XYZ file of C-alpha atoms in Angstrom:
685
model
C -8.437 -107.859 34.849
C -9.687 -104.395 33.839
C -12.672 -102.810 35.593
C -14.818 -103.134 32.461
C -13.898 -106.789 31.854
C -14.488 -107.601 35.523
C -17.975 -106.079 35.389
C -18.792 -108.099 32.272
C -17.678 -111.282 33.987
C -19.712 -110.446 37.075
C -22.853 -109.782 35.075
C -22.378 -113.044 33.184
C -22.135 -114.916 36.462
C -25.072 -113.110 38.027
C -27.335 -113.824 35.069
C -27.514 -117.429 36.220
C -28.619 -116.303 39.650
C -31.253 -114.069 38.071
C -32.993 -117.120 36.668
C -32.823 -118.701 40.102
C -34.548 -115.557 41.395
C -37.282 -115.901 38.828
C -37.868 -119.479 39.898
C -37.925 -118.640 43.590
C -39.844 -115.354 43.473
C -43.185 -116.962 42.649
C -42.728 -119.921 44.965
C -44.661 -119.589 48.189
C -43.145 -122.641 49.834
C -39.388 -122.878 50.305
C -36.960 -125.663 51.002
C -37.121 -125.025 54.733
C -40.946 -125.133 54.733
C -41.093 -127.169 57.938
C -39.215 -124.505 59.869
C -41.458 -121.764 58.440
C -44.531 -123.487 59.826
C -43.407 -122.697 63.346
C -44.921 -119.651 64.996
C -42.837 -116.521 64.469
C -40.550 -115.722 67.356
C -40.085 -112.149 68.561
C -37.108 -111.407 66.338
C -38.849 -112.747 63.252
C -41.974 -110.734 64.101
C -39.810 -107.610 64.295
C -38.243 -108.362 60.924
C -41.686 -109.097 59.453
C -43.212 -105.749 60.427
C -40.137 -103.877 59.227
C -40.506 -105.542 55.838
C -44.276 -105.106 55.581
C -44.992 -101.810 57.377
C -41.694 -100.127 56.513
C -39.324 -100.059 53.557
C -37.190 -102.769 55.140
C -34.874 -102.829 58.175
C -31.721 -100.779 58.561
C -28.701 -102.120 60.435
C -29.775 -102.477 64.059
C -33.509 -101.947 63.414
C -34.546 -105.522 64.160
C -32.807 -105.446 67.537
C -34.305 -102.041 68.325
C -37.865 -103.108 67.492
C -37.386 -106.350 69.418
C -36.223 -104.417 72.486
C -39.093 -101.910 72.206
C -41.682 -104.590 71.611
C -43.307 -105.249 68.243
C -46.794 -104.214 69.390
C -45.514 -100.945 70.822
C -43.621 -100.188 67.606
C -46.742 -100.848 65.537
C -48.858 -98.597 67.739
C -46.295 -95.814 67.425
C -46.209 -96.165 63.639
C -50.013 -95.925 63.540
C -49.676 -92.495 65.194
C -46.890 -90.821 63.175
C -47.533 -87.442 64.790
C -45.876 -88.859 67.930
C -42.627 -89.658 66.086
C -39.846 -87.087 65.819
C -38.661 -86.848 62.223
C -36.348 -83.837 62.433
C -33.396 -85.759 60.981
C -35.361 -86.366 57.806
C -36.466 -82.738 57.606
C -32.834 -81.621 57.631
C -32.193 -83.849 54.623
C -35.211 -82.421 52.819
C -34.360 -78.793 53.618
C -32.222 -78.188 50.477
C -35.146 -79.258 48.256
C -36.975 -75.923 48.310
C -39.759 -76.841 45.899
C -41.107 -79.381 48.403
C -42.309 -76.420 50.502
C -43.629 -74.270 47.637
C -47.221 -73.959 46.524
C -48.018 -74.614 42.877
C -48.128 -70.953 41.832
C -44.815 -70.108 43.513
C -43.198 -73.153 41.947
C -44.456 -72.192 38.485
C -43.075 -68.675 38.875
C -39.676 -69.709 40.247
C -39.205 -72.493 37.695
C -41.213 -71.307 34.683
C -42.953 -73.680 32.322
C -43.262 -73.033 28.589
C -46.732 -71.588 29.202
C -45.287 -68.993 31.596
C -42.508 -68.114 29.153
C -45.065 -67.740 26.366
C -46.976 -65.272 28.528
C -43.767 -63.289 29.039
C -43.093 -63.356 25.293
C -46.655 -62.163 24.632
C -46.292 -59.316 27.135
C -48.849 -60.764 29.564
C -46.228 -61.260 32.279
C -43.181 -59.163 33.090
C -39.624 -60.446 32.937
C -37.894 -60.610 36.367
C -35.553 -57.656 36.705
C -32.289 -59.339 37.627
C -30.343 -61.989 39.455
C -30.731 -65.754 39.246
C -34.434 -65.639 38.432
C -33.785 -63.287 35.520
C -31.122 -65.673 34.188
C -33.535 -68.622 34.359
C -36.223 -66.731 32.454
C -33.736 -65.491 29.860
C -32.467 -69.034 29.260
C -35.997 -70.286 28.727
C -36.821 -67.309 26.539
C -33.804 -68.163 24.388
C -35.076 -71.723 23.974
C -38.618 -70.529 23.302
C -37.503 -68.137 20.574
C -35.321 -70.834 19.055
C -38.318 -73.184 18.988
C -40.510 -70.540 17.320
C -37.767 -69.823 14.796
C -37.489 -73.514 13.887
C -41.248 -73.742 13.389
C -41.223 -70.674 11.162
C -38.346 -72.038 9.099
C -40.120 -75.367 8.733
C -43.323 -73.565 7.755
C -41.499 -71.421 5.189
C -39.842 -74.507 3.727
C -43.197 -76.255 3.440
C -44.778 -73.172 1.883
C -41.982 -72.852 -0.658
C -42.231 -76.525 -1.512
C -46.004 -76.267 -1.995
C -45.643 -73.202 -4.236
C -42.996 -74.946 -6.295
C -45.145 -78.073 -6.600
C -48.105 -76.065 -7.809
C -45.931 -74.306 -10.379
C -44.561 -77.639 -11.595
C -47.953 -79.322 -11.488
C -47.014 -82.023 -9.001
C -45.963 -82.765 -5.404
C -43.442 -85.533 -5.732
C -40.836 -83.505 -7.627
C -40.092 -81.197 -4.724
C -40.148 -83.671 -1.808
C -36.338 -84.063 -1.713
C -35.933 -80.270 -1.582
C -38.093 -80.059 1.549
C -36.098 -82.802 3.266
C -32.838 -81.146 2.281
C -33.969 -77.865 3.855
C -34.879 -79.662 7.061
C -31.529 -81.487 7.114
C -29.689 -78.209 6.599
C -31.563 -76.658 9.528
C -30.624 -79.578 11.765
C -27.000 -79.423 10.711
C -26.965 -75.699 11.416
C -28.409 -76.220 14.896
C -25.909 -79.025 15.582
C -23.016 -76.732 14.629
C -24.330 -73.993 16.909
C -24.672 -76.410 19.830
C -21.189 -77.807 19.240
C -19.743 -74.266 19.227
C -21.577 -73.531 22.484
C -20.291 -76.755 24.050
C -16.707 -75.909 23.109
C -17.161 -72.407 24.524
C -18.486 -73.871 27.770
C -15.507 -76.222 28.027
C -13.182 -73.255 27.499
C -14.999 -71.247 30.188
C -14.863 -74.082 32.704
C -11.172 -74.117 33.878
C -11.064 -70.422 34.885
C -14.372 -70.772 36.737
C -13.109 -73.742 38.735
C -10.308 -71.578 40.148
C -12.899 -69.364 41.839
C -14.767 -69.978 45.086
C -18.268 -71.422 44.715
C -19.947 -68.060 45.332
C -17.633 -66.167 42.962
C -18.074 -68.926 40.389
C -21.866 -68.618 40.550
C -21.768 -64.822 40.226
C -19.399 -65.127 37.269
C -21.786 -67.525 35.529
C -24.675 -65.074 35.934
C -22.612 -62.423 34.133
C -22.026 -64.632 31.082
C -24.158 -64.298 27.928
C -27.310 -66.394 28.076
C -26.176 -68.892 25.445
C -22.966 -69.555 27.407
C -24.949 -70.047 30.636
C -27.111 -72.609 28.854
C -24.059 -74.396 27.469
C -22.432 -74.612 30.909
C -25.642 -75.879 32.517
C -25.980 -78.472 29.740
C -22.619 -80.143 30.314
C -22.869 -83.798 31.317
C -23.061 -84.747 34.990
C -19.369 -85.623 35.258
C -18.326 -82.234 33.857
C -20.930 -80.265 35.824
C -20.140 -81.693 39.256
C -16.877 -79.714 39.781
C -18.763 -76.622 38.619
C -21.470 -77.170 41.247
C -19.092 -78.155 44.032
C -19.591 -75.975 47.103
C -22.627 -74.138 45.771
C -25.652 -73.615 47.995
C -28.816 -75.646 47.293
C -30.462 -72.561 45.792
C -27.481 -71.941 43.502
C -27.550 -75.593 42.412
C -31.250 -75.234 41.669
C -30.512 -72.223 39.492
C -27.896 -74.155 37.529
C -30.405 -76.956 37.014
C -33.106 -74.481 35.992
C -30.830 -72.915 33.378
C -30.920 -76.320 31.716
C -34.544 -77.308 32.455
C -36.701 -75.596 35.122
C -39.388 -78.274 35.081
C -36.770 -80.962 35.667
C -35.739 -79.235 38.893
C -39.310 -79.546 40.162
C -39.664 -83.222 39.202
C -36.158 -84.161 40.431
C -36.795 -82.642 43.854
C -40.196 -84.308 44.097
C -38.653 -87.696 43.308
C -35.708 -87.139 45.621
C -38.090 -86.200 48.409
C -40.067 -89.405 47.973
C -36.947 -91.568 48.052
C -35.389 -89.753 51.012
C -38.626 -90.184 52.966
C -38.781 -93.882 52.118
C -35.160 -94.389 53.150
C -34.753 -92.106 56.163
C -38.149 -91.262 57.654
C -38.814 -92.630 61.119
C -42.514 -92.490 60.220
C -42.162 -95.497 57.980
C -45.770 -96.672 57.970
C -46.988 -93.203 57.019
C -44.639 -93.200 54.026
C -45.697 -96.704 52.995
C -49.345 -95.647 53.245
C -48.644 -92.420 51.343
C -47.148 -94.482 48.535
C -50.121 -96.879 48.664
C -52.745 -94.139 48.448
C -50.899 -92.167 45.783
C -50.825 -95.328 43.688
C -54.531 -95.898 44.404
C -55.460 -92.320 43.451
C -52.831 -92.247 40.745
C -51.885 -89.062 38.869
C -49.388 -89.041 35.987
C -46.502 -86.584 36.153
C -46.162 -86.348 32.377
C -49.505 -84.665 31.734
C -48.753 -80.956 31.299
C -49.068 -78.809 34.431
C -49.548 -81.905 36.608
C -45.794 -81.964 37.214
C -46.201 -78.697 39.128
C -49.310 -79.926 40.953
C -47.970 -83.255 42.229
C -45.863 -81.785 45.017
C -48.931 -80.271 46.667
C -51.018 -83.347 45.807
C -48.753 -85.714 47.709
C -47.878 -83.233 50.485
C -51.286 -81.662 51.174
C -53.797 -84.255 49.945
C -52.370 -87.771 50.294
C -49.929 -87.757 53.224
C -52.125 -85.934 55.801
C -55.002 -88.370 55.171
C -52.969 -91.573 54.800
C -54.154 -92.977 58.142
C -57.358 -90.972 58.570
C -60.925 -91.360 57.323
C -61.323 -92.690 53.804
C -64.093 -90.206 53.001
C -61.833 -87.272 53.909
C -59.154 -88.641 51.590
C -61.715 -89.212 48.825
C -63.043 -85.656 49.039
C -59.518 -84.218 49.146
C -58.537 -86.065 45.961
C -61.789 -85.074 44.218
C -61.032 -81.393 44.875
C -57.331 -81.687 44.105
C -56.123 -79.650 41.102
C -53.870 -82.564 40.149
C -56.761 -85.046 39.973
C -59.133 -82.564 38.329
C -56.552 -81.892 35.639
C -55.369 -85.504 35.204
C -58.861 -86.900 34.623
C -60.055 -83.778 32.749
C -62.960 -83.046 35.086
C -61.954 -79.386 35.216
C -63.190 -79.114 31.618
C -66.442 -81.022 32.149
C -69.510 -78.886 31.429
C -73.162 -79.817 31.822
C -74.978 -79.989 28.453
C -77.953 -78.044 29.863
C -75.905 -75.712 32.042
C -76.048 -71.938 31.734
C -72.568 -72.041 30.233
C -73.561 -74.477 27.469
C -76.790 -72.624 26.740
C -74.987 -69.305 26.459
C -76.804 -67.638 29.359
C -74.712 -64.751 30.828
C -73.407 -64.757 34.367
C -75.610 -63.889 37.300
C -76.178 -60.178 37.851
C -75.689 -58.749 41.308
C -78.731 -56.598 42.050
C -78.686 -55.726 45.773
C -82.297 -54.519 45.723
C -83.490 -57.740 44.054
C -80.967 -60.352 45.206
C -79.022 -62.589 42.783
C -81.086 -63.210 39.659
C -80.448 -64.603 36.216
C -80.440 -62.518 33.111
C -83.384 -63.431 30.840
C -82.600 -66.421 28.598
C -81.529 -65.636 25.022
C -84.113 -65.725 22.204
C -85.422 -69.115 21.109
C -83.507 -68.987 17.807
C -80.207 -68.493 19.667
C -80.996 -71.339 22.068
C -81.663 -73.679 19.153
C -78.335 -72.729 17.567
C -76.508 -73.302 20.867
C -78.150 -76.718 21.213
C -75.944 -78.020 18.404
C -72.781 -77.250 20.385
C -70.933 -80.191 22.038
C -72.140 -80.726 25.595
C -68.639 -80.838 27.058
C -69.572 -83.584 29.524
C -66.475 -85.595 30.472
C -66.960 -89.019 32.077
C -63.328 -89.812 32.927
C -63.512 -88.925 36.605
C -66.984 -90.425 37.107
C -65.792 -93.745 35.697
C -62.491 -93.923 37.587
C -64.140 -92.712 40.799
C -66.320 -95.828 40.878
C -64.110 -98.351 39.099
C -60.728 -97.554 40.689
C -61.264 -95.258 43.679
C -64.279 -96.772 45.441
C -66.599 -99.595 44.272
C -64.236 -101.580 42.074
C -64.817 -102.952 38.595
C -67.471 -105.376 39.890
C -69.031 -102.873 42.261
C -72.527 -102.960 40.793
C -72.581 -99.694 38.848
C -73.654 -99.264 35.228
C -72.733 -96.973 32.370
C -75.811 -94.925 33.263
C -74.343 -94.404 36.747
C -71.074 -93.231 35.192
C -72.919 -90.623 33.148
C -74.986 -89.481 36.114
C -71.910 -89.128 38.331
C -70.235 -87.130 35.550
C -73.267 -84.807 35.534
C -72.995 -84.448 39.320
C -69.369 -83.309 39.080
C -69.835 -80.752 36.321
C -68.642 -77.394 37.591
C -65.936 -78.957 39.798
C -63.147 -77.121 38.052
C -59.972 -75.057 38.384
C -59.233 -71.381 38.318
C -56.300 -70.692 35.968
C -54.813 -74.225 36.142
C -51.730 -73.286 34.120
C -51.019 -70.492 36.580
C -51.271 -72.590 39.734
C -54.933 -71.852 40.409
C -56.880 -74.057 42.801
C -60.273 -75.735 42.969
C -63.507 -73.827 42.732
C -67.111 -74.704 41.948
C -68.471 -72.962 38.852
C -72.250 -73.051 39.097
C -72.658 -71.842 35.513
C -71.041 -75.064 34.239
C -72.971 -77.347 36.570
C -75.701 -79.517 35.103
C -79.088 -78.597 36.598
C -81.815 -81.026 37.678
C -82.031 -84.317 39.545
C -79.527 -87.138 39.025
C -79.941 -90.862 39.743
C -76.799 -92.561 41.069
C -76.911 -96.237 42.062
C -80.659 -95.961 42.543
C -80.424 -92.874 44.778
C -81.947 -89.580 43.723
C -79.524 -86.672 44.024
C -81.500 -83.463 44.275
C -80.128 -80.192 42.839
C -77.726 -78.687 45.395
C -74.776 -77.489 43.320
C -71.437 -78.465 44.823
C -73.191 -80.353 47.624
C -74.324 -82.959 45.080
C -70.728 -84.095 44.599
C -70.155 -84.330 48.347
C -73.352 -86.378 48.664
C -72.162 -88.857 46.029
C -68.700 -89.111 47.603
C -70.301 -89.790 51.001
C -72.509 -92.496 49.501
C -69.585 -94.169 47.735
C -67.307 -93.947 50.785
C -69.888 -95.808 52.903
C -70.776 -98.486 50.357
C -70.116 -102.139 51.342
C -68.620 -102.626 47.859
C -66.123 -99.834 48.537
C -65.244 -101.308 51.938
C -64.532 -104.696 50.346
C -62.589 -103.249 47.400
C -60.365 -101.000 49.513
C -59.719 -103.653 52.150
C -58.849 -106.272 49.539
C -56.331 -103.876 48.024
C -54.796 -103.138 51.442
C -54.556 -106.871 52.134
C -52.770 -107.419 48.816
C -50.218 -104.727 49.695
C -49.557 -105.860 53.257
C -50.404 -109.562 53.494
C -50.583 -111.634 50.319
C -51.126 -111.432 46.572
C -54.191 -113.599 47.202
C -55.587 -112.662 50.631
C -58.256 -114.850 52.206
C -61.917 -113.883 52.068
C -62.035 -114.134 55.856
C -59.369 -111.459 56.275
C -60.880 -109.094 53.701
C -64.362 -109.508 55.196
C -63.076 -108.793 58.701
C -61.313 -105.648 57.514
C -64.382 -104.532 55.528
C -66.570 -105.005 58.610
C -64.274 -102.673 60.554
C -64.237 -100.216 57.640
C -68.047 -99.917 57.734
C -68.337 -99.979 61.520
C -65.620 -97.343 62.075
C -66.779 -94.920 59.371
C -63.926 -95.748 57.014
C -61.205 -95.145 59.615
C -58.072 -96.419 57.874
C -56.112 -96.681 61.120
C -58.768 -98.979 62.610
C -58.835 -101.108 59.467
C -55.061 -101.496 59.717
C -55.393 -102.583 63.343
C -57.832 -105.302 62.323
C -55.421 -106.516 59.653
C -52.407 -106.405 61.974
C -54.184 -108.372 64.676
C -55.285 -111.098 62.274
C -53.643 -114.547 62.158
C -53.265 -114.120 58.388
C -50.846 -111.217 58.756
C -48.605 -113.308 61.008
C -48.927 -116.570 59.071
C -45.565 -118.283 58.724
C -46.283 -119.131 55.086
C -46.471 -115.420 54.249
C -43.105 -114.605 55.825
C -40.896 -113.193 53.031
C -43.533 -114.216 50.473
C -44.336 -110.818 48.909
C -42.131 -109.854 45.952
C -40.870 -106.311 46.305
C -41.752 -103.695 43.741
C -38.741 -101.846 42.300
C -39.354 -98.936 44.697
C -39.463 -101.286 47.679
C -36.342 -103.062 46.444
C -34.297 -99.896 45.938
C -35.372 -98.322 49.231
C -34.825 -101.536 51.203
C -31.383 -102.051 49.607
C -30.241 -98.580 50.617
C -31.664 -99.042 54.107
C -30.120 -102.509 54.540
C -26.640 -101.334 53.569
C -26.858 -98.151 55.629
C -25.833 -96.144 52.551
C -25.426 -92.397 52.917
C -27.484 -90.710 50.190
C -26.416 -87.193 49.225
C -28.233 -87.129 45.881
C -31.262 -89.352 45.339
C -31.752 -88.432 41.668
C -29.595 -91.361 40.424
C -31.750 -93.708 42.511
C -34.825 -92.362 40.741
C -33.185 -93.046 37.386
C -32.498 -96.622 38.473
C -36.209 -97.056 39.189
C -36.988 -95.856 35.697
C -34.620 -98.517 34.341
C -36.522 -101.122 36.366
C -39.855 -100.108 34.858
C -41.243 -98.172 37.828
C -40.533 -94.519 37.165
C -41.684 -92.463 40.143
C -45.027 -90.780 39.434
C -44.696 -92.292 35.962
C -47.700 -94.630 35.774
C -49.691 -93.175 32.895
C -52.975 -95.112 33.339
C -55.123 -94.306 36.392
C -54.679 -97.888 37.620
C -51.200 -97.034 38.914
C -48.544 -99.728 39.376
C -49.306 -103.344 40.226
C -48.455 -104.658 43.689
C -48.415 -108.301 42.595
C -45.398 -110.473 41.842
C -46.374 -111.408 38.302
C -45.697 -107.851 37.108
C -42.166 -107.668 38.435
C -40.795 -111.215 38.164
C -38.903 -111.948 34.970
C -35.260 -112.622 34.219
C -34.451 -109.233 32.663
C -36.095 -107.282 35.497
C -34.282 -109.280 38.159
C -30.989 -108.917 36.342
C -31.549 -105.144 36.349
C -31.994 -105.365 40.109
C -28.694 -107.213 40.439
C -26.954 -104.599 38.345
C -28.310 -101.947 40.691
C -27.272 -103.933 43.769
C -23.703 -104.225 42.505
C -23.530 -100.573 41.544
C -24.754 -99.637 45.028
C -22.447 -101.869 47.077
C -19.358 -101.123 44.958
C -20.029 -97.375 45.244
C -20.445 -96.896 41.514
C -23.814 -95.232 41.990
C -23.387 -91.467 42.150
C -24.928 -89.870 45.227
C -24.965 -92.976 47.471
C -21.990 -94.157 49.535
C -21.846 -97.562 51.248
C -19.358 -98.338 54.007
C -18.929 -102.012 53.164
C -16.428 -102.722 55.908
C -18.869 -101.472 58.529
C -21.343 -104.223 57.662
C -18.767 -107.015 57.620
C -17.228 -105.960 60.916
C -13.927 -104.419 61.948
C -12.103 -107.744 61.877
C -12.512 -108.048 58.100
C -12.358 -111.861 58.039
C -10.146 -113.348 55.355
C -12.324 -116.422 54.882
C -15.006 -116.109 52.179
C -17.439 -118.421 53.947
C -17.082 -116.514 57.205
C -17.626 -113.161 55.485
C -20.631 -114.531 53.627
C -22.154 -115.815 56.877
C -21.676 -112.437 58.584
C -23.286 -110.548 55.720
C -26.144 -113.041 55.448
C -26.930 -112.313 59.067
C -26.560 -108.530 58.684
C -28.592 -108.155 55.499
C -31.090 -111.009 55.831
C -31.053 -111.941 59.515
C -29.510 -115.251 58.453
C -32.627 -116.311 56.519
C -30.859 -117.626 53.414
C -31.585 -120.977 51.817
C -28.817 -123.514 51.320
C -29.256 -123.230 47.559
C -28.704 -119.458 47.575
C -25.777 -119.781 49.985
C -24.181 -122.460 47.820
C -24.709 -120.535 44.591
C -23.063 -117.396 45.973
C -20.209 -119.334 47.590
C -19.482 -121.112 44.307
C -19.366 -117.816 42.451
C -16.986 -116.364 45.004
C -14.528 -119.217 44.504
C -14.215 -118.389 40.799
C -11.011 -116.333 40.340
C -12.512 -114.461 37.390
C -15.359 -113.298 39.580
C -13.767 -112.813 42.995
C -10.612 -111.041 41.774
C -8.657 -113.632 43.764
C -5.372 -114.610 42.126
C -4.818 -118.348 41.905
C -1.499 -117.945 43.706
C -2.904 -115.579 46.356
C -5.376 -117.645 48.404
C -5.241 -115.333 51.462
C -6.389 -112.174 49.737
C -9.396 -110.685 51.631
C -12.832 -111.436 50.194
C -14.570 -108.851 48.064
C -17.110 -107.652 50.634
C -18.856 -105.276 48.230
C -19.459 -108.040 45.720
C -20.819 -110.384 48.388
C -23.221 -107.676 49.539
C -24.351 -107.101 45.974
C -24.997 -110.797 45.426
C -27.023 -111.020 48.633
C -29.130 -107.995 47.679
C -29.807 -109.751 44.394
C -30.710 -113.047 46.064
C -34.224 -114.547 45.935
C -34.606 -113.955 49.675
C -33.904 -110.227 49.497
C -36.251 -109.816 46.540
C -39.114 -110.686 48.876
C -40.471 -109.083 51.999
């Protein structure tokens, strides 16, 4: 049976199991319910915390946590600064953008705005080397884009002139379309010529060493560099073989500089989830990023997200909630995403057209006199510029919750408070600053509290009030309980956590301790009862198989296929943590496809040693191999129905690759692993 036909047969067989997954994923009680009612033993407790506080166990993790002691492991995870994570840092080292600030990133990997500034003479072109090549490639694309717009504009203008001369518009419509089609055909021919040139250039380059190859590419004409960089992944890999991380980045930037930034950000997130020893910190970083969601597809945000996650979210993931709230409020990424950087008070100096303050040392800082009354009346008709996006999401999603007791009037007043919280040169990597000229003067009333005029301090006062509200404590704690305990946590648990939140000044670490010491967290009914999100599924699959990841970008693309593109939640609500969002037959089938691709080493950038999991003896018996892998991947916690379904599939010659006259052929270990990763039990944590 050919590889393609075998895959089709496998997928057909697995589709039946996908529907079993859908049936099991929402079920809280399982066939072995009586056994689950027993108190968790030490090994099960270890597995439970690895599934809930980490991205799943790796081979040997359960035994290690059991030997250390579950409570000691939890305490260590709550203090990540005590955990050595040098091995992870060595994996992250090639991803240079993870250590860059926003401005440096924008300069090294220029956006269209930066290239436009170069084209307009506002910025200088780098003088030479790799950076010069990147800028030249983007300049070539920019000029091509401008040329296409001009051609389209000329075609439209000619069509309009012709229509006027002929006294109608309909007669010339086909001519305009024909011009556009001719332009597209011309561009397609040019690209095809460039692709053929790149293919012709490739063999001689591959004969060179990696360093010589890279230098030779930099000497090529810009259009040939672009064509080489734009080859498909299969063709590009030999070209990149042996190159340094920086050289690989340059090759990626010749194709798309912004994609280099986003790819490295996504790879960093996945590598941390898979390899970090500070697992709880990474889980909490993911939780808080989702809570204070920012969308990567909104303009310059893709350059701001690296700093947002690195400098705003991760350092505060287990600290005080108010510190995290203030950090997000001042973050360029959040200010840009929710448009607060453009929010201007309707009665501010800026809106009224009053000039900036004058520095008069002998008189102190004083305002210029207001403009004449006639000018003020004319300015009064201008739009106020007040933007309520951040004020609304701050209360609805970040603190109080949708039923937190605020009104539309409170939203408007909070928006007035945060006028002037803006950015300096956001498209050039500028950071937060408070612009007093744009700030709305006067008192504000927020949730019944009078906020007196204090400029930037007004915003800090509102954030402090919201961070210490009982409604915020309940909302945040309920959301934490949903992530770590149950889709429907008990009121008793949420109330206990909220009490700690208020008593301990919003200390997230202390709130987590209350949750982790509760009977609800350790309830047998909640063992393997939380359906994994796609991110949790992918990370836990890689961890469970012990796969060696050399390129995490394909993993990120798999997440996009599963409906959970990293940093890709467009609404401020972020992604759901509840089962109902992720449980359906097509989604679970996509997970099985991923599992098979991973275990059969058909996923570029991740290598699984399947024989290592099944043991050196490589048992010939299917049932024996299945039992070994069930224990390795799921600690033996597999229902009889799942075991029977997989065993039946493995006995099918069309699926197992076993010839009817060759009963002693070794079992397909990779396929068994893939089926187990796709099982209902592995879909839950």
